[in-house]
Amino acid sequence: MTLTVKERLVLALDVDDGETALGLVERLKEYVGVFKVGMQLFTREGPEIIRRIRERGSKVFYDAKYHDIPTTVSRAGRMAVGLGVYIYNVHTLGGYEMMVETAQATRREAGKSGGEKPLILGVTVLTHMNQEILKEVGIERSLEEEVIHLAKLAQRAGLEGVVSSPREIRAIRAACGADFLILTPGIRPPWAEENDQRRRMTPGEAIKSGADFLVVGRPILQARDPVEAAQRILKEMEESIAKC
Ligand code: C5P
């Protein structure tokens, strides 16, 4: 998949209401290829917000992070096809069977409806987690081993890629090959605040490490000039590609 830098930049619409979200889409759609709708916005606005972003000609990553029994998640995946999302995600910790059934049901539904099949990504380990938090939930493996284990499981189950922190991109690339998609949040340009991101990287470093999609929220949302912030990030991505 050859994508432009714009197509690789995902803006997290972590805002409270649809009006603010759509205002950001209008303002930034020239610079941002994909808009992420997560639980905050979805809980307020429901699926309608996804339709309204699509009406404006933009792609949507529905950050659903599904984690339930295989039947339930695969049915939800079918509904995501109807919504016309470009990407949606599931927790790899839901297991192999859940991911296989979901990938198959999504493919079947897209075939039946003639719609585009969404890319399904598996969430590996959330970026705020560290070794201590993994231990707290009973995982003794090293964080990197856990991420690689889950990425390989997702690949075997037929998902198109994974969501991981920037720190694990290289190891996933090495383990899963060039065609497996990696989407990474935890992006902090050198000029932005760190906030609560623990395993972070600059846009340039993430691209150099092999990420396909970069999810950026607060560095753009909280910038004095969000358009300028997006442009700076695109430029940093481009410079990094030129150096590769
Ligand atoms: O930190 P930022 O505002 O750029 O977050 C963008 C997205 O990254 C959020 O919507 C969230 O899904 C994800 N995130 C994360 N880990 C954090 C904070 C945010 O993965 N610690």
PDB file of C-alpha atoms and ligand atoms in Angstrom:
ATOM      1  CA  MET A   1       0.000   0.000   0.000  1.00  0.00           C
ATOM      2  CA  THR A   2       1.669   3.246  -1.101  1.00  0.00           C
ATOM      3  CA  LEU A   3       0.211   6.157   0.793  1.00  0.00           C
ATOM      4  CA  THR A   4       0.944   9.873   0.746  1.00  0.00           C
ATOM      5  CA  VAL A   5       1.919  11.593   3.998  1.00  0.00           C
ATOM      6  CA  LYS A   6      -1.544  13.125   4.182  1.00  0.00           C
ATOM      7  CA  GLU A   7      -3.127   9.669   3.857  1.00  0.00           C
ATOM      8  CA  ARG A   8      -0.885   8.501   6.692  1.00  0.00           C
ATOM      9  CA  LEU A   9      -1.834  11.259   9.121  1.00  0.00           C
ATOM     10  CA  VAL A  10      -4.768  10.422  11.396  1.00  0.00           C
ATOM     11  CA  LEU A  11      -6.301  13.118  13.582  1.00  0.00           C
ATOM     12  CA  ALA A  12      -7.871  11.922  16.841  1.00  0.00           C
ATOM     13  CA  LEU A  13     -11.155  13.821  17.160  1.00  0.00           C
ATOM     14  CA  ASP A  14     -11.054  13.685  20.955  1.00  0.00           C
ATOM     15  CA  VAL A  15     -13.657  16.400  21.471  1.00  0.00           C
ATOM     16  CA  ASP A  16     -16.993  16.523  23.253  1.00  0.00           C
ATOM     17  CA  ASP A  17     -19.422  17.260  20.469  1.00  0.00           C
ATOM     18  CA  GLY A  18     -20.153  16.801  16.797  1.00  0.00           C
ATOM     19  CA  GLU A  19     -20.140  20.454  15.922  1.00  0.00           C
ATOM     20  CA  THR A  20     -16.582  20.911  17.171  1.00  0.00           C
ATOM     21  CA  ALA A  21     -15.516  17.681  15.456  1.00  0.00           C
ATOM     22  CA  LEU A  22     -17.026  18.676  12.102  1.00  0.00           C
ATOM     23  CA  GLY A  23     -15.473  22.126  12.378  1.00  0.00           C
ATOM     24  CA  LEU A  24     -12.072  20.457  12.764  1.00  0.00           C
ATOM     25  CA  VAL A  25     -12.772  18.166   9.798  1.00  0.00           C
ATOM     26  CA  GLU A  26     -13.631  21.141   7.577  1.00  0.00           C
ATOM     27  CA  ARG A  27     -10.566  23.019   8.721  1.00  0.00           C
ATOM     28  CA  LEU A  28      -8.109  20.161   8.479  1.00  0.00           C
ATOM     29  CA  LYS A  29      -9.340  17.784   5.762  1.00  0.00           C
ATOM     30  CA  GLU A  30      -6.891  19.240   3.269  1.00  0.00           C
ATOM     31  CA  TYR A  31      -3.990  18.116   5.499  1.00  0.00           C
ATOM     32  CA  VAL A  32      -5.343  15.056   7.301  1.00  0.00           C
ATOM     33  CA  GLY A  33      -6.285  11.864   5.460  1.00  0.00           C
ATOM     34  CA  VAL A  34      -8.152  10.033   8.206  1.00  0.00           C
ATOM     35  CA  PHE A  35     -10.226  11.218  11.176  1.00  0.00           C
ATOM     36  CA  LYS A  36     -10.380   9.024  14.249  1.00  0.00           C
ATOM     37  CA  VAL A  37     -13.680   8.762  16.079  1.00  0.00           C
ATOM     38  CA  GLY A  38     -13.119   7.314  19.521  1.00  0.00           C
ATOM     39  CA  MET A  39     -15.298   6.536  22.518  1.00  0.00           C
ATOM     40  CA  GLN A  40     -15.619  10.126  23.724  1.00  0.00           C
ATOM     41  CA  LEU A  41     -17.172  11.474  20.519  1.00  0.00           C
ATOM     42  CA  PHE A  42     -19.022   8.279  19.607  1.00  0.00           C
ATOM     43  CA  THR A  43     -20.704   8.040  22.999  1.00  0.00           C
ATOM     44  CA  ARG A  44     -22.044  11.541  22.533  1.00  0.00           C
ATOM     45  CA  GLU A  45     -22.932  11.540  18.846  1.00  0.00           C
ATOM     46  CA  GLY A  46     -23.348   7.900  17.812  1.00  0.00           C
ATOM     47  CA  PRO A  47     -22.796   6.535  14.300  1.00  0.00           C
ATOM     48  CA  GLU A  48     -24.242   9.689  12.710  1.00  0.00           C
ATOM     49  CA  ILE A  49     -20.946  11.497  13.278  1.00  0.00           C
ATOM     50  CA  ILE A  50     -19.161   8.911  11.131  1.00  0.00           C
ATOM     51  CA  ARG A  51     -21.662   9.462   8.302  1.00  0.00           C
ATOM     52  CA  ARG A  52     -21.259  13.205   8.545  1.00  0.00           C
ATOM     53  CA  ILE A  53     -17.462  13.033   8.355  1.00  0.00           C
ATOM     54  CA  ARG A  54     -17.739  10.746   5.328  1.00  0.00           C
ATOM     55  CA  GLU A  55     -20.177  13.169   3.656  1.00  0.00           C
ATOM     56  CA  ARG A  56     -17.366  15.702   3.776  1.00  0.00           C
ATOM     57  CA  GLY A  57     -15.205  13.375   1.699  1.00  0.00           C
ATOM     58  CA  SER A  58     -12.938  12.188   4.523  1.00  0.00           C
ATOM     59  CA  LYS A  59     -12.056   8.724   5.730  1.00  0.00           C
ATOM     60  CA  VAL A  60     -12.864   7.511   9.233  1.00  0.00           C
ATOM     61  CA  PHE A  61     -10.972   5.320  11.642  1.00  0.00           C
ATOM     62  CA  TYR A  62     -13.563   4.078  14.136  1.00  0.00           C
ATOM     63  CA  ASP A  63     -11.503   3.453  17.267  1.00  0.00           C
ATOM     64  CA  ALA A  64     -14.020   0.958  18.652  1.00  0.00           C
ATOM     65  CA  LYS A  65     -11.470  -1.273  20.403  1.00  0.00           C
ATOM     66  CA  TYR A  66     -13.949  -4.147  20.362  1.00  0.00           C
ATOM     67  CA  HIS A  67     -13.253  -6.825  22.962  1.00  0.00           C
ATOM     68  CA  ASP A  68     -16.025  -9.370  23.445  1.00  0.00           C
ATOM     69  CA  ILE A  69     -16.984 -12.908  22.446  1.00  0.00           C
ATOM     70  CA  PRO A  70     -16.383 -13.823  18.781  1.00  0.00           C
ATOM     71  CA  THR A  71     -20.068 -13.708  17.752  1.00  0.00           C
ATOM     72  CA  THR A  72     -20.634 -10.277  19.236  1.00  0.00           C
ATOM     73  CA  VAL A  73     -17.486  -8.700  17.814  1.00  0.00           C
ATOM     74  CA  SER A  74     -17.990 -10.218  14.354  1.00  0.00           C
ATOM     75  CA  ARG A  75     -21.549  -8.849  14.254  1.00  0.00           C
ATOM     76  CA  ALA A  76     -20.331  -5.409  15.290  1.00  0.00           C
ATOM     77  CA  GLY A  77     -17.736  -5.648  12.519  1.00  0.00           C
ATOM     78  CA  ARG A  78     -20.522  -6.244  10.001  1.00  0.00           C
ATOM     79  CA  MET A  79     -22.190  -3.055  11.204  1.00  0.00           C
ATOM     80  CA  ALA A  80     -18.926  -1.147  10.707  1.00  0.00           C
ATOM     81  CA  VAL A  81     -19.036  -2.167   7.026  1.00  0.00           C
ATOM     82  CA  GLY A  82     -22.491  -0.562   6.757  1.00  0.00           C
ATOM     83  CA  LEU A  83     -21.127   2.637   8.280  1.00  0.00           C
ATOM     84  CA  GLY A  84     -18.460   2.841   5.615  1.00  0.00           C
ATOM     85  CA  VAL A  85     -15.518   3.137   7.974  1.00  0.00           C
ATOM     86  CA  TYR A  86     -12.056   2.906   6.428  1.00  0.00           C
ATOM     87  CA  ILE A  87     -10.458   1.364   9.525  1.00  0.00           C
ATOM     88  CA  TYR A  88     -11.811  -0.122  12.758  1.00  0.00           C
ATOM     89  CA  ASN A  89     -10.045  -1.998  15.512  1.00  0.00           C
ATOM     90  CA  VAL A  90     -10.411  -4.855  17.973  1.00  0.00           C
ATOM     91  CA  HIS A  91      -8.357  -5.875  21.009  1.00  0.00           C
ATOM     92  CA  THR A  92      -6.011  -8.719  20.106  1.00  0.00           C
ATOM     93  CA  LEU A  93      -6.454  -9.933  23.704  1.00  0.00           C
ATOM     94  CA  GLY A  94      -9.928 -11.044  22.575  1.00  0.00           C
ATOM     95  CA  GLY A  95      -8.062 -13.977  21.049  1.00  0.00           C
ATOM     96  CA  TYR A  96      -7.446 -15.740  17.753  1.00  0.00           C
ATOM     97  CA  GLU A  97     -10.961 -17.077  17.216  1.00  0.00           C
ATOM     98  CA  MET A  98     -12.515 -13.669  17.810  1.00  0.00           C
ATOM     99  CA  MET A  99     -10.195 -12.061  15.265  1.00  0.00           C
ATOM    100  CA  VAL A 100     -10.674 -14.796  12.628  1.00  0.00           C
ATOM    101  CA  GLU A 101     -14.463 -14.702  12.870  1.00  0.00           C
ATOM    102  CA  THR A 102     -14.501 -10.929  12.757  1.00  0.00           C
ATOM    103  CA  ALA A 103     -12.197 -10.731   9.723  1.00  0.00           C
ATOM    104  CA  GLN A 104     -14.299 -13.317   7.889  1.00  0.00           C
ATOM    105  CA  ALA A 105     -17.652 -11.725   8.750  1.00  0.00           C
ATOM    106  CA  THR A 106     -16.391  -8.296   7.705  1.00  0.00           C
ATOM    107  CA  ARG A 107     -15.100  -9.647   4.385  1.00  0.00           C
ATOM    108  CA  ARG A 108     -18.387 -11.475   3.715  1.00  0.00           C
ATOM    109  CA  GLU A 109     -20.457  -8.408   4.543  1.00  0.00           C
ATOM    110  CA  ALA A 110     -18.377  -6.148   2.315  1.00  0.00           C
ATOM    111  CA  GLY A 111     -18.683  -8.685  -0.517  1.00  0.00           C
ATOM    112  CA  LYS A 112     -22.450  -8.901  -0.077  1.00  0.00           C
ATOM    113  CA  SER A 113     -23.085  -5.167   0.146  1.00  0.00           C
ATOM    114  CA  GLY A 114     -20.521  -4.208  -2.474  1.00  0.00           C
ATOM    115  CA  GLY A 115     -18.996  -1.801   0.063  1.00  0.00           C
ATOM    116  CA  GLU A 116     -15.314  -1.299   0.706  1.00  0.00           C
ATOM    117  CA  LYS A 117     -13.919  -3.755   3.249  1.00  0.00           C
ATOM    118  CA  PRO A 118     -12.656  -1.826   6.279  1.00  0.00           C
ATOM    119  CA  LEU A 119      -9.094  -2.454   7.332  1.00  0.00           C
ATOM    120  CA  ILE A 120      -9.163  -4.220  10.692  1.00  0.00           C
ATOM    121  CA  LEU A 121      -6.342  -3.473  13.093  1.00  0.00           C
ATOM    122  CA  GLY A 122      -5.608  -5.264  16.354  1.00  0.00           C
ATOM    123  CA  VAL A 123      -4.732  -3.285  19.453  1.00  0.00           C
ATOM    124  CA  THR A 124      -1.627  -4.840  21.009  1.00  0.00           C
ATOM    125  CA  VAL A 125      -0.628  -3.135  24.277  1.00  0.00           C
ATOM    126  CA  LEU A 126      -2.042   0.320  25.003  1.00  0.00           C
ATOM    127  CA  THR A 127       0.568   3.061  24.926  1.00  0.00           C
ATOM    128  CA  HIS A 128       0.105   4.196  28.507  1.00  0.00           C
ATOM    129  CA  MET A 129       1.063   0.730  29.763  1.00  0.00           C
ATOM    130  CA  ASN A 130       4.493  -0.197  31.020  1.00  0.00           C
ATOM    131  CA  GLN A 131       6.030  -3.335  32.489  1.00  0.00           C
ATOM    132  CA  GLU A 132       4.568  -2.555  35.909  1.00  0.00           C
ATOM    133  CA  ILE A 133       0.998  -2.211  34.601  1.00  0.00           C
ATOM    134  CA  LEU A 134       1.366  -5.410  32.548  1.00  0.00           C
ATOM    135  CA  LYS A 135       2.397  -7.198  35.728  1.00  0.00           C
ATOM    136  CA  GLU A 136      -0.578  -5.728  37.544  1.00  0.00           C
ATOM    137  CA  VAL A 137      -2.903  -7.470  35.052  1.00  0.00           C
ATOM    138  CA  GLY A 138      -1.000 -10.738  35.283  1.00  0.00           C
ATOM    139  CA  ILE A 139       1.265 -10.568  32.209  1.00  0.00           C
ATOM    140  CA  GLU A 140       4.819 -11.602  33.057  1.00  0.00           C
ATOM    141  CA  ARG A 141       6.322 -11.413  29.546  1.00  0.00           C
ATOM    142  CA  SER A 142       8.398  -8.381  28.634  1.00  0.00           C
ATOM    143  CA  LEU A 143       6.363  -5.648  27.034  1.00  0.00           C
ATOM    144  CA  GLU A 144       8.073  -6.089  23.676  1.00  0.00           C
ATOM    145  CA  GLU A 145       7.620  -9.870  23.697  1.00  0.00           C
ATOM    146  CA  GLU A 146       3.948  -9.406  24.504  1.00  0.00           C
ATOM    147  CA  VAL A 147       3.453  -6.927  21.660  1.00  0.00           C
ATOM    148  CA  ILE A 148       5.199  -9.187  19.130  1.00  0.00           C
ATOM    149  CA  HIS A 149       3.253 -12.199  20.303  1.00  0.00           C
ATOM    150  CA  LEU A 150      -0.052 -10.330  19.853  1.00  0.00           C
ATOM    151  CA  ALA A 151       0.950  -8.826  16.493  1.00  0.00           C
ATOM    152  CA  LYS A 152       1.809 -12.251  15.097  1.00  0.00           C
ATOM    153  CA  LEU A 153      -1.465 -13.637  16.407  1.00  0.00           C
ATOM    154  CA  ALA A 154      -3.390 -10.830  14.681  1.00  0.00           C
ATOM    155  CA  GLN A 155      -1.539 -11.464  11.436  1.00  0.00           C
ATOM    156  CA  ARG A 156      -2.234 -15.192  11.569  1.00  0.00           C
ATOM    157  CA  ALA A 157      -5.910 -14.444  12.202  1.00  0.00           C
ATOM    158  CA  GLY A 158      -6.136 -12.369   9.014  1.00  0.00           C
ATOM    159  CA  LEU A 159      -6.127  -8.812  10.342  1.00  0.00           C
ATOM    160  CA  GLU A 160      -4.479  -6.210   8.126  1.00  0.00           C
ATOM    161  CA  GLY A 161      -2.327  -4.773  10.890  1.00  0.00           C
ATOM    162  CA  VAL A 162      -1.976  -3.586  14.456  1.00  0.00           C
ATOM    163  CA  VAL A 163      -2.030  -0.575  16.716  1.00  0.00           C
ATOM    164  CA  SER A 164       1.078  -0.265  18.840  1.00  0.00           C
ATOM    165  CA  SER A 165       3.175   2.311  20.610  1.00  0.00           C
ATOM    166  CA  PRO A 166       5.963   3.789  18.474  1.00  0.00           C
ATOM    167  CA  ARG A 167       8.598   1.995  20.527  1.00  0.00           C
ATOM    168  CA  GLU A 168       7.592  -1.415  19.202  1.00  0.00           C
ATOM    169  CA  ILE A 169       7.266  -0.507  15.496  1.00  0.00           C
ATOM    170  CA  ARG A 170      10.685  -1.835  14.445  1.00  0.00           C
ATOM    171  CA  ALA A 171      10.251  -5.140  16.205  1.00  0.00           C
ATOM    172  CA  ILE A 172       6.765  -5.638  14.701  1.00  0.00           C
ATOM    173  CA  ARG A 173       8.051  -4.763  11.232  1.00  0.00           C
ATOM    174  CA  ALA A 174      10.835  -7.317  11.615  1.00  0.00           C
ATOM    175  CA  ALA A 175       8.446  -9.992  12.894  1.00  0.00           C
ATOM    176  CA  CYS A 176       5.468  -9.403  10.564  1.00  0.00           C
ATOM    177  CA  GLY A 177       6.998  -8.114   7.317  1.00  0.00           C
ATOM    178  CA  ALA A 178       6.604  -5.070   5.089  1.00  0.00           C
ATOM    179  CA  ASP A 179       2.928  -5.461   4.179  1.00  0.00           C
ATOM    180  CA  PHE A 180       1.522  -5.639   7.700  1.00  0.00           C
ATOM    181  CA  LEU A 181       0.049  -2.254   8.642  1.00  0.00           C
ATOM    182  CA  ILE A 182       1.227  -0.475  11.782  1.00  0.00           C
ATOM    183  CA  LEU A 183      -0.739   2.443  13.190  1.00  0.00           C
ATOM    184  CA  THR A 184       0.773   4.263  16.082  1.00  0.00           C
ATOM    185  CA  PRO A 185      -0.433   6.862  18.560  1.00  0.00           C
ATOM    186  CA  GLY A 186       1.963   8.334  21.095  1.00  0.00           C
ATOM    187  CA  ILE A 187       3.262  10.849  18.573  1.00  0.00           C
ATOM    188  CA  ARG A 188       4.842  13.943  20.012  1.00  0.00           C
ATOM    189  CA  PRO A 189       6.563  16.476  17.737  1.00  0.00           C
ATOM    190  CA  PRO A 190       9.614  18.053  19.383  1.00  0.00           C
ATOM    191  CA  TRP A 191       7.643  21.291  19.886  1.00  0.00           C
ATOM    192  CA  ALA A 192       4.588  19.728  21.602  1.00  0.00           C
ATOM    193  CA  GLU A 193       3.827  18.859  25.214  1.00  0.00           C
ATOM    194  CA  GLU A 194       4.291  15.256  26.314  1.00  0.00           C
ATOM    195  CA  ASN A 195       0.940  14.961  28.165  1.00  0.00           C
ATOM    196  CA  ASP A 196       0.333  11.385  29.387  1.00  0.00           C
ATOM    197  CA  GLN A 197       2.121   9.606  26.539  1.00  0.00           C
ATOM    198  CA  ARG A 198       4.717   7.280  28.061  1.00  0.00           C
ATOM    199  CA  ARG A 199       6.147   5.442  25.039  1.00  0.00           C
ATOM    200  CA  ARG A 200       6.245   8.348  22.578  1.00  0.00           C
ATOM    201  CA  MET A 201       8.170   9.360  19.441  1.00  0.00           C
ATOM    202  CA  THR A 202       8.355  12.304  17.058  1.00  0.00           C
ATOM    203  CA  PRO A 203       6.528  11.982  13.706  1.00  0.00           C
ATOM    204  CA  GLY A 204       9.848  11.692  11.874  1.00  0.00           C
ATOM    205  CA  GLU A 205      11.135   8.942  14.153  1.00  0.00           C
ATOM    206  CA  ALA A 206       7.878   6.972  13.861  1.00  0.00           C
ATOM    207  CA  ILE A 207       8.003   7.119  10.048  1.00  0.00           C
ATOM    208  CA  LYS A 208      11.670   6.120  10.061  1.00  0.00           C
ATOM    209  CA  SER A 209      10.863   3.184  12.310  1.00  0.00           C
ATOM    210  CA  GLY A 210       8.320   1.922   9.763  1.00  0.00           C
ATOM    211  CA  ALA A 211       4.872   3.141  10.865  1.00  0.00           C
ATOM    212  CA  ASP A 212       2.181   3.355   8.170  1.00  0.00           C
ATOM    213  CA  PHE A 213      -0.285   5.597  10.031  1.00  0.00           C
ATOM    214  CA  LEU A 214       0.405   8.172  12.751  1.00  0.00           C
ATOM    215  CA  VAL A 215      -2.408   9.125  15.131  1.00  0.00           C
ATOM    216  CA  VAL A 216      -2.060  12.634  16.469  1.00  0.00           C
ATOM    217  CA  GLY A 217      -4.461  14.305  18.871  1.00  0.00           C
ATOM    218  CA  ARG A 218      -3.472  17.009  21.309  1.00  0.00           C
ATOM    219  CA  PRO A 219      -0.408  18.328  19.423  1.00  0.00           C
ATOM    220  CA  ILE A 220      -2.884  19.462  16.721  1.00  0.00           C
ATOM    221  CA  LEU A 221      -6.059  19.958  18.775  1.00  0.00           C
ATOM    222  CA  GLN A 222      -4.377  22.106  21.416  1.00  0.00           C
ATOM    223  CA  ALA A 223      -2.114  24.024  19.063  1.00  0.00           C
ATOM    224  CA  ARG A 224      -2.693  27.737  18.745  1.00  0.00           C
ATOM    225  CA  ASP A 225      -3.020  27.138  15.001  1.00  0.00           C
ATOM    226  CA  PRO A 226      -4.107  23.522  14.275  1.00  0.00           C
ATOM    227  CA  VAL A 227      -3.577  23.925  10.503  1.00  0.00           C
ATOM    228  CA  GLU A 228      -0.018  25.067  11.035  1.00  0.00           C
ATOM    229  CA  ALA A 229       0.591  22.185  13.470  1.00  0.00           C
ATOM    230  CA  ALA A 230      -0.708  19.654  10.923  1.00  0.00           C
ATOM    231  CA  GLN A 231       1.447  21.199   8.200  1.00  0.00           C
ATOM    232  CA  ARG A 232       4.529  21.022  10.415  1.00  0.00           C
ATOM    233  CA  ILE A 233       3.847  17.368  11.152  1.00  0.00           C
ATOM    234  CA  LEU A 234       3.388  16.554   7.436  1.00  0.00           C
ATOM    235  CA  LYS A 235       6.651  18.319   6.699  1.00  0.00           C
ATOM    236  CA  GLU A 236       8.469  16.331   9.367  1.00  0.00           C
ATOM    237  CA  MET A 237       7.005  13.116   7.945  1.00  0.00           C
ATOM    238  CA  GLU A 238       8.096  14.062   4.430  1.00  0.00           C
ATOM    239  CA  GLU A 239      11.620  14.939   5.534  1.00  0.00           C
ATOM    240  CA  SER A 240      11.907  11.631   7.307  1.00  0.00           C
ATOM    241  CA  ILE A 241      10.752   9.707   4.192  1.00  0.00           C
ATOM    242  CA  ALA A 242      13.255  11.616   2.048  1.00  0.00           C
ATOM    243  CA  LYS A 243      16.055  10.532   4.396  1.00  0.00           C
ATOM    244  CA  CYS A 244      15.031   6.832   4.387  1.00  0.00           C
TER     245      CYS A 244
HETATM  246  O1  C5P B   1      -1.985  11.958  22.996  1.00  0.00           O
HETATM  247  P1  C5P B   1      -2.829  12.334  21.818  1.00  0.00           P
HETATM  248  O2  C5P B   1      -3.796  13.431  22.125  1.00  0.00           O
HETATM  249  O3  C5P B   1      -2.038  12.593  20.550  1.00  0.00           O
HETATM  250  O4  C5P B   1      -3.715  11.033  21.586  1.00  0.00           O
HETATM  251  C1  C5P B   1      -4.250  10.638  20.372  1.00  0.00           C
HETATM  252  C2  C5P B   1      -4.840   9.282  20.529  1.00  0.00           C
HETATM  253  O5  C5P B   1      -3.862   8.394  21.001  1.00  0.00           O
HETATM  254  C3  C5P B   1      -5.988   9.173  21.540  1.00  0.00           C
HETATM  255  O6  C5P B   1      -7.229   9.266  20.880  1.00  0.00           O
HETATM  256  C4  C5P B   1      -5.832   7.816  22.161  1.00  0.00           C
HETATM  257  O7  C5P B   1      -6.622   6.844  21.490  1.00  0.00           O
HETATM  258  C5  C5P B   1      -4.410   7.500  21.918  1.00  0.00           C
HETATM  259  N1  C5P B   1      -3.672   7.608  23.173  1.00  0.00           N
HETATM  260  C6  C5P B   1      -2.907   6.570  23.546  1.00  0.00           C
HETATM  261  N2  C5P B   1      -2.203   6.617  24.733  1.00  0.00           N
HETATM  262  C7  C5P B   1      -2.276   7.696  25.528  1.00  0.00           C
HETATM  263  C8  C5P B   1      -3.045   8.789  25.149  1.00  0.00           C
HETATM  264  C9  C5P B   1      -3.740   8.723  23.948  1.00  0.00           C
HETATM  265  O8  C5P B   1      -2.811   5.592  22.818  1.00  0.00           O
HETATM  266  N3  C5P B   1      -1.585   7.698  26.661  1.00  0.00           N
END
